[in-house]
Coordinates of C-alpha atoms and ligand atoms in Angstrom, one line a residue:
Chain T
M1 CA 123.0 22.4 -31.2
S2 CA 121.9 19.0 -32.7
R3 CA 118.5 18.9 -34.0
D4 CA 116.6 15.0 -33.6
A5 CA 116.7 14.4 -37.2
R6 CA 113.5 12.5 -36.9
P7 CA 110.3 14.8 -36.9
L8 CA 108.5 15.7 -34.2
V9 CA 105.2 14.2 -35.3
S10 CA 105.2 11.7 -37.8
I11 CA 101.4 10.4 -38.8
V12 CA 101.2 7.5 -40.6
S13 CA 98.4 6.2 -43.2
V14 CA 95.6 7.2 -40.3
E15 CA 92.2 6.6 -40.6
K16 CA 89.1 7.5 -38.7
H17 CA 85.2 6.8 -39.2
F18 CA 82.4 8.5 -37.3
G19 CA 79.7 5.4 -37.9
A20 CA 79.8 5.0 -41.5
F21 CA 81.4 8.2 -42.3
H22 CA 84.9 8.2 -43.7
A23 CA 86.6 11.5 -42.2
L24 CA 90.1 10.7 -42.5
R25 CA 91.4 8.4 -45.3
G26 CA 95.0 7.5 -44.8
V27 CA 96.6 10.9 -44.0
S28 CA 100.2 10.3 -43.6
L29 CA 102.3 13.5 -42.9
D30 CA 105.6 14.7 -41.6
V31 CA 106.2 18.0 -39.3
A32 CA 109.6 18.7 -38.7
E33 CA 110.7 20.8 -35.5
G34 CA 110.4 24.1 -36.0
E35 CA 108.0 24.2 -38.8
V36 CA 105.1 26.0 -39.6
L37 CA 102.7 24.2 -41.4
C38 CA 98.9 25.4 -42.7
I39 CA 95.9 23.1 -43.3
I40 CA 93.4 24.3 -45.6
G41 CA 90.7 22.7 -47.0
A42 CA 86.7 22.8 -47.3
S43 CA 84.1 22.6 -44.5
G44 CA 84.1 18.7 -43.5
S45 CA 87.1 17.8 -45.4
G46 CA 88.9 16.9 -42.1
K47 CA 90.9 19.3 -40.7
T48 CA 90.0 19.6 -37.1
T49 CA 89.7 15.5 -36.7
L50 CA 92.9 15.2 -37.6
L51 CA 94.5 17.6 -35.2
R52 CA 92.1 16.4 -33.0
C53 CA 93.8 12.8 -33.5
I54 CA 97.7 14.6 -33.1
N55 CA 96.3 15.8 -29.6
Q56 CA 94.2 12.7 -28.3
L57 CA 91.1 14.5 -28.5
A58 CA 90.1 12.0 -30.6
V59 CA 91.4 8.1 -31.5
P60 CA 92.2 7.0 -35.1
D61 CA 90.6 3.5 -36.2
S62 CA 94.1 2.6 -37.6
G63 CA 97.1 3.8 -38.1
A64 CA 99.6 5.8 -36.0
I65 CA 100.7 9.4 -34.9
W66 CA 104.1 9.6 -33.2
V67 CA 104.6 12.9 -31.3
A68 CA 107.7 14.3 -30.0
G69 CA 109.6 10.3 -29.9
E70 CA 106.5 9.0 -28.9
L71 CA 103.9 6.7 -30.0
T72 CA 100.7 8.9 -29.3
G73 CA 98.0 6.2 -27.1
Y74 CA 100.1 3.3 -27.4
R75 CA 102.8 1.1 -25.8
L76 CA 104.6 -1.1 -27.8
A77 CA 105.7 -4.1 -26.3
G78 CA 106.5 -7.3 -27.7
E79 CA 105.4 -6.9 -31.3
R80 CA 101.7 -5.8 -29.7
L81 CA 99.7 -2.2 -29.1
H82 CA 98.7 -1.6 -25.8
R83 CA 96.4 1.1 -25.1
L84 CA 98.6 3.5 -22.1
P85 CA 96.5 4.2 -19.3
E86 CA 94.8 7.8 -18.9
H87 CA 97.3 9.7 -17.2
E88 CA 99.9 8.6 -19.5
I89 CA 97.4 9.8 -22.3
A90 CA 97.2 13.0 -20.5
R91 CA 101.2 13.2 -20.0
Q92 CA 101.2 12.6 -23.8
R93 CA 99.3 15.4 -24.4
R94 CA 101.8 17.9 -22.2
A95 CA 104.3 18.1 -25.1
T96 CA 101.0 19.6 -27.4
G97 CA 99.5 22.7 -26.8
M98 CA 95.9 23.4 -28.3
V99 CA 94.3 26.4 -29.6
F100 CA 90.3 26.3 -30.1
Q101 CA 88.4 28.0 -32.7
R102 CA 85.7 28.8 -29.8
F103 CA 88.4 29.9 -27.5
N104 CA 87.4 27.7 -24.8
L105 CA 89.0 29.6 -21.7
F106 CA 87.4 28.5 -18.0
P107 CA 84.9 31.6 -17.3
H108 CA 85.4 30.9 -13.3
M109 CA 89.1 31.9 -13.9
T110 CA 90.7 35.1 -14.5
A111 CA 92.6 35.7 -17.6
L112 CA 96.0 35.0 -15.4
E113 CA 94.1 32.0 -13.3
N114 CA 93.4 30.4 -16.8
I115 CA 97.0 30.5 -17.3
I116 CA 98.6 29.1 -14.4
E117 CA 95.6 26.3 -14.0
G118 CA 98.0 24.0 -15.7
P119 CA 101.1 24.6 -14.3
L120 CA 100.4 24.7 -11.0
Q121 CA 97.5 21.2 -11.2
V122 CA 99.5 19.7 -13.8
L123 CA 102.7 20.5 -13.2
G124 CA 103.0 20.8 -10.2
R125 CA 104.7 24.0 -10.0
D126 CA 105.1 26.5 -7.1
R127 CA 102.8 29.4 -7.4
A128 CA 105.1 32.4 -7.3
S129 CA 107.2 31.3 -10.3
A130 CA 104.0 29.9 -12.4
V131 CA 102.6 33.8 -11.9
A132 CA 105.4 34.9 -12.4
E133 CA 105.3 33.0 -15.8
A134 CA 102.0 33.7 -16.7
K135 CA 102.7 37.6 -16.3
E136 CA 105.4 37.4 -18.7
L137 CA 103.1 35.4 -21.1
L138 CA 100.6 37.8 -20.8
A139 CA 102.7 40.6 -21.6
R140 CA 104.2 38.9 -25.0
V141 CA 100.5 38.4 -26.3
G142 CA 99.9 42.3 -25.3
L143 CA 98.0 42.1 -22.7
A144 CA 99.9 42.8 -19.3
D145 CA 96.8 44.5 -17.7
K146 CA 93.7 42.3 -18.4
A147 CA 95.2 39.8 -15.9
G148 CA 92.3 40.2 -13.5
N149 CA 89.9 39.8 -16.4
Y150 CA 87.5 37.5 -16.2
P151 CA 87.1 35.9 -20.0
A152 CA 83.4 37.3 -20.2
N153 CA 85.0 40.8 -19.5
L154 CA 87.8 39.9 -23.0
S155 CA 86.8 40.9 -26.5
G156 CA 87.3 37.6 -28.6
G157 CA 90.8 38.6 -29.6
Q158 CA 91.8 39.2 -26.5
Q159 CA 90.7 35.8 -25.1
Q160 CA 92.2 33.8 -28.0
R161 CA 95.3 35.6 -27.1
V162 CA 95.1 34.8 -23.7
A163 CA 94.2 31.1 -24.6
I164 CA 97.6 31.2 -26.6
A165 CA 99.2 32.2 -23.6
R166 CA 97.2 29.6 -21.3
A167 CA 98.9 26.8 -24.1
L168 CA 102.4 27.9 -24.0
A169 CA 102.5 28.1 -20.3
M170 CA 102.5 24.7 -20.4
H171 CA 105.9 24.1 -22.7
P172 CA 104.6 22.8 -25.4
Q173 CA 106.8 21.2 -28.3
L174 CA 104.0 21.6 -30.7
M175 CA 101.2 24.4 -31.4
L176 CA 98.2 23.1 -32.8
F177 CA 95.2 25.9 -33.8
D178 CA 92.3 25.0 -34.9
E179 CA 90.7 27.9 -37.1
P180 CA 91.8 30.5 -34.3
T181 CA 90.7 33.9 -35.8
S182 CA 87.2 32.5 -37.5
A183 CA 85.2 33.0 -34.1
L184 CA 86.4 36.5 -34.5
D185 CA 84.9 40.2 -35.8
P186 CA 87.1 41.0 -38.8
E187 CA 88.6 43.7 -36.8
L188 CA 90.0 41.5 -33.9
V189 CA 91.9 39.0 -36.4
G190 CA 95.0 41.1 -36.7
E191 CA 95.7 41.0 -33.6
V192 CA 95.8 37.1 -32.9
L193 CA 97.5 36.7 -36.1
A194 CA 100.4 38.9 -34.9
V195 CA 100.8 36.8 -31.9
M196 CA 100.6 33.5 -33.8
K197 CA 103.6 35.6 -36.2
E198 CA 105.6 36.4 -33.4
L199 CA 104.9 32.5 -31.6
A200 CA 106.6 31.2 -35.4
A201 CA 109.2 33.6 -35.5
S202 CA 110.5 32.3 -31.9
G203 CA 110.9 28.9 -33.7
M204 CA 107.9 27.3 -32.6
T205 CA 106.8 24.1 -34.4
M206 CA 103.0 25.1 -35.9
I207 CA 100.1 23.1 -37.2
V208 CA 97.8 25.7 -38.4
V209 CA 94.3 25.2 -39.9
T210 CA 93.2 28.2 -41.2
H211 CA 91.1 30.3 -43.7
E212 CA 93.3 33.2 -43.5
L213 CA 95.8 32.6 -46.7
A214 CA 97.4 36.1 -46.6
F215 CA 98.8 34.1 -43.1
A216 CA 99.3 31.0 -44.9
R217 CA 101.6 33.0 -47.7
E218 CA 103.6 34.5 -45.4
V219 CA 104.1 32.5 -42.3
A220 CA 103.8 29.0 -43.7
D221 CA 107.3 26.6 -44.3
R222 CA 104.5 24.3 -45.9
V223 CA 101.2 24.5 -47.0
V224 CA 98.7 20.9 -47.1
F225 CA 95.7 20.8 -48.8
M226 CA 92.7 18.4 -47.4
D227 CA 90.0 17.2 -49.1
H228 CA 87.7 14.4 -48.2
G229 CA 89.6 13.8 -45.6
A230 CA 92.4 13.2 -47.7
I231 CA 95.7 15.0 -48.6
V232 CA 95.4 15.8 -52.0
E233 CA 98.0 18.6 -51.8
A234 CA 101.0 19.6 -50.0
G235 CA 104.3 22.4 -50.7
S236 CA 105.4 26.2 -50.4
P237 CA 102.8 28.3 -49.5
A238 CA 104.1 29.5 -53.4
Q239 CA 103.3 26.3 -54.8
V240 CA 100.1 25.4 -53.2
L241 CA 98.6 28.7 -52.8
G242 CA 100.2 30.4 -56.3
A243 CA 100.5 27.6 -58.7
P244 CA 98.4 24.5 -57.7
K245 CA 99.0 21.1 -59.8
E246 CA 95.3 19.4 -58.5
A247 CA 92.4 20.6 -59.9
R248 CA 90.8 20.2 -56.6
T249 CA 93.3 22.9 -54.9
Q250 CA 92.3 25.1 -57.5
A251 CA 89.0 24.9 -57.6
F252 CA 88.7 25.6 -53.8
L253 CA 91.4 28.6 -54.1
S254 CA 89.0 30.3 -56.7
A255 CA 86.3 29.8 -54.5
V256 CA 87.8 31.0 -51.7
I257 CA 89.6 34.1 -52.8
S258 CA 86.9 35.5 -55.5
Chain D
M1 CA 75.4 55.5 -57.4
S2 CA 73.7 57.0 -54.0
R3 CA 70.7 59.2 -54.0
D4 CA 72.0 62.8 -53.3
L5 CA 69.4 63.4 -50.0
S6 CA 70.5 66.6 -49.4
P7 CA 68.9 70.0 -49.7
P8 CA 69.9 71.6 -53.6
A9 CA 73.2 73.6 -53.2
G10 CA 72.0 77.5 -52.6
S11 CA 68.8 77.1 -51.6
A12 CA 68.0 79.8 -48.8
E13 CA 66.1 78.1 -46.1
P14 CA 66.8 74.8 -44.7
E15 CA 63.7 72.0 -44.4
P16 CA 61.4 71.8 -41.4
P17 CA 62.5 69.0 -39.1
L18 CA 59.9 66.3 -40.6
I19 CA 59.1 64.8 -37.4
A20 CA 58.2 68.0 -35.4
A21 CA 55.6 68.6 -38.0
A22 CA 54.1 64.9 -38.6
F23 CA 53.6 64.2 -34.7
P24 CA 53.1 65.9 -31.7
D25 CA 55.9 67.4 -29.6
V26 CA 55.6 65.1 -25.8
S27 CA 59.2 66.2 -25.0
G28 CA 58.0 68.3 -22.0
C29 CA 54.8 66.2 -21.2
P30 CA 54.8 64.5 -17.7
V31 CA 54.3 61.0 -16.8
A32 CA 50.9 60.4 -15.0
R33 CA 50.7 59.0 -12.2
Q34 CA 50.0 54.9 -13.1
H35 CA 47.0 53.3 -11.5
H36 CA 47.6 50.2 -10.0
L37 CA 43.6 49.0 -9.6
G38 CA 43.9 45.2 -9.6
R39 CA 46.7 45.7 -7.5
W40 CA 44.6 46.8 -5.2
T41 CA 41.5 44.5 -5.1
A42 CA 44.2 41.9 -4.6
V43 CA 45.0 43.8 -1.1
V44 CA 42.0 44.2 -0.5
V45 CA 40.6 41.0 -1.2
M46 CA 43.9 39.1 1.1
L47 CA 42.9 41.5 3.8
V48 CA 39.3 40.0 4.3
L49 CA 40.1 36.4 3.9
L50 CA 43.4 36.9 6.0
G51 CA 40.9 38.5 8.4
L52 CA 38.4 35.6 8.3
L53 CA 41.1 33.3 8.9
G54 CA 43.0 35.0 11.9
H55 CA 38.8 35.2 13.1
A56 CA 38.7 31.4 12.5
F57 CA 41.8 30.7 14.6
A58 CA 41.0 33.3 17.3
I59 CA 37.6 31.6 17.5
G60 CA 38.8 28.1 17.3
Q61 CA 39.9 25.8 20.3
I62 CA 43.6 26.3 20.6
E63 CA 45.4 27.3 23.6
W64 CA 48.2 29.6 22.1
V65 CA 49.5 29.8 26.1
F66 CA 50.5 25.5 25.1
V67 CA 52.4 26.9 21.9
G68 CA 54.5 29.1 23.9
R69 CA 54.8 26.8 26.8
F70 CA 56.1 23.8 24.7
F71 CA 58.1 26.3 22.3
F72 CA 61.0 25.8 24.0
A73 CA 60.7 22.8 25.6
P74 CA 64.0 20.4 26.1
V75 CA 62.1 17.8 24.4
I76 CA 61.1 19.6 21.4
L77 CA 64.4 21.5 21.6
W78 CA 66.3 18.0 21.5
G79 CA 64.5 16.8 18.7
L80 CA 64.7 20.2 16.5
L81 CA 68.5 19.5 17.1
N82 CA 68.1 15.9 15.8
T83 CA 66.2 17.3 12.6
V84 CA 68.7 19.5 11.6
V85 CA 71.8 17.4 12.3
M86 CA 70.1 14.2 10.8
A87 CA 69.0 16.4 7.8
V88 CA 72.8 17.4 7.3
A89 CA 74.1 14.5 7.8
A90 CA 71.8 12.2 5.3
M91 CA 72.3 15.6 2.8
A92 CA 75.8 15.1 3.1
L93 CA 76.1 11.2 2.6
G94 CA 73.7 11.8 -0.6
I95 CA 75.6 14.6 -1.9
A96 CA 78.8 12.6 -1.7
L97 CA 76.9 9.1 -3.2
G98 CA 75.3 11.8 -5.4
I99 CA 78.6 13.2 -6.9
L100 CA 80.2 9.4 -7.1
T101 CA 77.0 8.2 -9.3
A102 CA 76.4 11.0 -11.2
V103 CA 80.3 10.5 -12.2
M104 CA 79.9 7.2 -12.6
R105 CA 77.2 7.5 -15.0
L106 CA 79.3 9.7 -17.3
S107 CA 82.2 7.7 -17.3
P108 CA 83.1 5.7 -20.7
N109 CA 82.9 2.9 -18.4
P110 CA 79.5 0.8 -19.2
V111 CA 80.1 -1.2 -16.0
L112 CA 80.3 1.6 -13.5
Q113 CA 77.6 3.4 -15.7
A114 CA 74.8 0.5 -15.5
T115 CA 75.7 0.3 -11.8
A116 CA 74.8 4.0 -11.3
M117 CA 71.5 3.2 -13.3
G118 CA 70.7 0.8 -11.5
Y119 CA 71.1 2.4 -8.3
V120 CA 69.3 5.1 -9.0
W121 CA 66.2 2.7 -10.6
F122 CA 66.4 1.2 -7.1
F123 CA 66.1 4.1 -4.6
R124 CA 64.1 6.7 -6.7
G125 CA 61.5 3.5 -7.0
T126 CA 60.8 2.6 -4.2
P127 CA 59.1 5.0 -1.4
V128 CA 61.9 6.4 1.2
M129 CA 59.4 5.3 4.3
L130 CA 59.8 1.4 2.7
Q131 CA 63.4 2.2 2.1
L132 CA 63.8 3.8 6.4
L133 CA 62.1 0.3 7.1
L134 CA 64.2 -1.9 5.6
W135 CA 67.3 -0.4 6.9
F136 CA 65.4 -0.5 10.1
N137 CA 65.1 -4.4 10.1
L138 CA 68.3 -5.6 8.4
A139 CA 68.6 -7.8 11.0
L140 CA 65.7 -10.1 9.7
V141 CA 67.8 -11.0 6.7
F142 CA 71.3 -10.6 8.0
P143 CA 71.9 -11.3 12.0
A144 CA 75.3 -10.7 12.2
I145 CA 77.3 -8.1 9.9
G146 CA 80.8 -7.2 9.7
I147 CA 84.1 -7.9 7.5
P148 CA 85.3 -11.5 7.8
G149 CA 88.1 -11.7 10.3
L150 CA 88.3 -7.9 11.4
W151 CA 85.2 -7.1 12.7
E152 CA 81.3 -8.7 13.4
A153 CA 78.9 -7.3 15.6
R154 CA 74.6 -8.1 15.4
T155 CA 73.2 -6.4 13.3
V156 CA 70.0 -5.5 16.4
D157 CA 73.3 -3.5 17.8
V158 CA 74.2 -1.5 14.6
M159 CA 71.4 -0.5 12.9
T160 CA 69.7 1.7 15.6
P161 CA 67.2 4.8 15.0
V162 CA 69.7 7.1 13.9
M163 CA 71.8 4.4 11.6
A164 CA 68.7 3.5 9.9
A165 CA 67.6 7.1 10.0
L166 CA 70.9 7.6 8.2
L167 CA 71.4 5.8 5.7
G168 CA 67.3 5.2 4.8
L169 CA 67.5 9.4 4.0
G170 CA 70.9 9.4 2.6
I171 CA 71.2 6.6 0.2
N172 CA 67.8 7.8 -0.4
Q173 CA 68.7 11.3 -1.4
G174 CA 72.0 9.9 -3.2
A175 CA 69.5 8.7 -5.7
Y176 CA 67.8 12.1 -6.1
T177 CA 71.1 14.1 -5.6
S178 CA 72.8 11.9 -8.5
E179 CA 70.4 13.6 -10.9
V180 CA 70.8 17.3 -10.1
I181 CA 74.9 16.9 -10.5
R182 CA 74.8 15.1 -13.5
A183 CA 72.5 18.3 -14.9
G184 CA 74.7 20.1 -13.6
M185 CA 78.0 18.0 -15.3
L186 CA 75.8 18.6 -18.5
S187 CA 75.4 21.8 -18.6
V188 CA 79.2 22.8 -19.1
D189 CA 80.2 23.2 -22.1
I190 CA 81.8 20.4 -24.1
G191 CA 84.7 22.8 -25.1
Q192 CA 85.4 23.2 -21.3
Y193 CA 86.6 19.6 -21.0
E194 CA 88.4 19.0 -24.3
A195 CA 90.2 22.5 -22.9
A196 CA 91.0 20.6 -19.5
K197 CA 92.0 17.8 -21.4
A198 CA 94.8 19.8 -24.1
I199 CA 96.5 21.4 -21.1
G200 CA 97.1 17.8 -19.5
M201 CA 94.6 17.4 -16.9
T202 CA 93.9 13.9 -16.3
R203 CA 89.8 13.0 -16.0
L204 CA 89.8 13.7 -12.1
T205 CA 91.4 16.6 -11.9
S206 CA 89.3 18.7 -14.8
L207 CA 86.2 17.4 -12.9
R208 CA 87.7 19.4 -9.5
R209 CA 89.0 21.9 -11.2
I210 CA 86.9 22.9 -14.3
I211 CA 83.9 21.2 -14.6
F212 CA 82.3 21.1 -10.7
P213 CA 83.0 24.4 -10.2
Q214 CA 81.2 25.6 -13.2
A215 CA 78.4 23.1 -13.0
M216 CA 77.3 24.7 -9.4
R217 CA 75.4 27.3 -10.9
V218 CA 73.1 24.7 -12.3
I219 CA 73.4 22.3 -9.0
L220 CA 73.1 25.0 -6.2
P221 CA 69.3 26.1 -6.7
P222 CA 67.7 22.6 -6.9
L223 CA 70.1 21.2 -4.4
G224 CA 68.5 23.7 -1.9
N225 CA 65.1 22.3 -2.9
E226 CA 66.4 18.9 -2.1
F227 CA 68.0 20.0 1.4
I228 CA 64.5 22.1 2.1
G229 CA 62.8 18.9 1.0
L230 CA 65.0 16.0 3.2
I231 CA 64.7 18.5 6.1
K232 CA 60.9 17.9 6.3
T233 CA 61.3 14.5 5.0
T234 CA 63.3 13.5 8.0
S235 CA 59.9 13.5 10.1
L236 CA 59.6 10.1 8.2
A237 CA 62.5 8.8 10.4
S238 CA 60.1 8.9 13.3
I239 CA 58.7 5.5 12.0
V240 CA 62.0 3.8 13.1
Q241 CA 62.0 5.8 16.3
F242 CA 64.1 8.1 15.7
A243 CA 63.7 11.4 17.9
E244 CA 63.4 14.0 15.3
I245 CA 61.0 17.1 16.3
L246 CA 57.8 15.8 15.0
H247 CA 58.4 12.4 17.0
N248 CA 58.9 14.4 19.9
A249 CA 56.0 16.8 19.2
Q250 CA 53.6 13.3 18.8
N251 CA 55.2 12.0 21.7
I252 CA 54.1 15.1 23.8
Y253 CA 50.7 15.3 22.9
Y254 CA 50.1 11.5 23.5
A255 CA 50.7 12.6 27.0
N256 CA 48.8 15.7 26.7
S257 CA 46.4 16.0 24.1
R258 CA 47.1 19.4 22.9
V259 CA 47.4 17.7 19.5
I260 CA 47.2 21.2 17.5
E261 CA 49.5 23.2 19.8
L262 CA 52.3 21.1 19.2
L263 CA 51.9 20.4 15.6
I264 CA 52.0 24.5 15.6
V265 CA 54.7 24.1 17.5
A266 CA 56.8 22.2 15.0
A267 CA 55.7 23.9 12.2
I268 CA 57.1 27.5 13.3
W269 CA 60.2 25.4 13.8
Y270 CA 60.6 24.0 10.5
L271 CA 59.7 27.5 9.2
I272 CA 62.3 28.8 10.8
V273 CA 65.0 26.6 10.0
V274 CA 64.0 26.6 6.1
S275 CA 64.0 30.6 6.3
I276 CA 67.5 30.4 8.0
L277 CA 68.5 28.3 4.8
T278 CA 67.0 30.7 2.2
P279 CA 70.1 33.4 2.8
L280 CA 73.0 30.6 3.2
Q281 CA 71.6 29.1 -0.6
H282 CA 72.1 33.1 -2.2
L283 CA 75.3 33.4 -0.1
L284 CA 76.4 29.9 -2.3
E285 CA 74.8 31.0 -5.2
K286 CA 77.4 34.1 -5.4
R287 CA 80.2 32.1 -4.4
F288 CA 79.9 30.1 -7.6
S289 CA 78.9 33.0 -10.0
R290 CA 82.3 33.5 -10.5
G291 CA 83.2 35.2 -14.0
A292 CA 79.3 34.9 -15.0
G293 CA 78.2 37.9 -16.8
A294 CA 76.3 40.8 -14.2
H295 CA 73.5 39.9 -16.3
R296 CA 73.3 36.1 -15.3
Ligands
LIG301 N1 82.0 13.7 -33.6 C1 81.7 13.5 -34.5 N2 80.6 12.4 -35.2 C2 80.6 12.2 -36.1 N3 80.9 13.0 -37.3 C3 81.5 14.1 -37.1 C4 82.5 14.0 -36.0 N4 83.1 15.2 -35.7 C5 83.1 15.4 -36.9 N5 82.5 14.7 -37.9 C6 82.1 14.4 -39.1 O1 83.7 14.3 -39.8 C7 83.6 15.7 -40.7 C8 84.6 16.3 -41.1 O2 84.6 17.1 -39.9 P1 85.9 18.2 -39.1 O3 85.4 19.0 -38.3 O4 87.5 17.6 -39.4 O5 86.2 19.0 -40.6 P2 86.7 20.2 -41.0 O6 87.5 20.3 -42.3 O7 87.4 20.6 -39.6 O8 86.0 21.3 -41.2 P3 85.4 23.0 -40.9 O9 86.5 23.8 -41.6 O10 84.1 22.8 -41.2 O11 86.1 22.8 -39.4 C9 82.5 16.0 -41.3 O12 81.6 15.7 -42.4 C10 81.5 16.1 -39.8 O13 80.2 16.1 -39.7
LIG302 MG1 86.6 22.4 -38.1

């Protein structure tokens, strides 16, 4: 099996402003297929904005983002970039699964219906096979018995695991996690991290924004520290978390750990 | 170090329970019946007022036999049917226009936004009676209408009372309904739009599958209100000779002068129609409360 030599995600000099506020300052980053990348950084450092740019919930002011071999959001034709039509952007997004801090399950649908919604409506799969696969996914995240529950009748940790299953049902090549455990009670964090660990072990490419340093240390292939919209330091977990070179990384880690 | 609150080890008798010492024990006391004095006063006042009202009507100049005689008169029933069918058709047109306008208004396209705002501005800003007259008299502006080369007709032939009433009421209703629908769409959490996008849905699919089903819970109560209002506004269409129930009731009393009796007939029919709608609305609301916690 030959892997594509090019990175699965390539972010090139991305800039993003919100009005006068400079949210991303020339961010460049490559993520290889099968890699698990953890992004850490203080609140407001641009971590969420970067994830949102990767799956086109936000549009960079300049720079380029390549996902799964395609330039996101644009078509290159004769030296010019043409903005893609909406349905093309929707198609590109399918390569990426996203898990939100606040779960964002569809409240009017059961756990099972949440998971089959994308396969049925977007991929045009037939119902029987979509349901069968959704049940497998529910079992995989440990919720085989909760298929008929509405989100309102699931705990936060269970909702987040359904959200992960919903994203996986689209067969993404890349999974984005934006602080997936930050909205959870402490005793529910472990069950979500366990699912993510299993996913990482299965070879899924993952970009995880997290404050769970123990998770980053154990699961990440690489850790990136962001501050004020820029990548300050990147390297192995042992290096970035254990022996940070940059003063700003050191300051952040000592503030978080103490 | 935390303080030790337990009695010192070795002390023979336990301390008496604190609460029993400080307050009387109420655990065995029965709860006395409440005297709803205000409620009973209100009942008496209402009964007296109702009695007076009933007496006034009894000695008033109302021939109740005429109410009974015209209640099921074919002309009245025909008018009732026209009222109900027109209200349903105009509401359907209003909802279709309302959805379209609300979606345009919330689209990122500024031209669509402005068009939607202009529509709402004009049709909410002028009286519906004036709009009915405008449609009815359209022939004064455009003697002929049609699609060049395909179809053409004289406006007076097309703009019948039914057509004028439908367009006048429906297009006016669309302007109000669009605001109700827009409010419902805005009530849905932004995270729902993003989650729908994140699984690769286009805007239209996410509206249909994710946003509208959730917005319905907010939309339905005011929409029911709008529909009940429209049933009664249908009576304005009598100005363009549309044969709704009030129009037909008037035609009868122009002939026989039983004005109040026929107005009572119409009033009772309006009340019956509106009363049937309320449980229907509850059924619809229940249908769209899927997944909402039991406390909602
Ligand atoms: N839509 C927006 N409009 C205006 N400002 C925004 C918007 N989105 C983000 N910002 C600003 O951009 C900055 C970066 O936000 P971002 O959410 O990416 O930070 P973050 O690193 O994810 O922080 P946190 O850890 O709190 O989630 C913040 O200062 C935020 O206020
Ligand atoms: Mg964030």
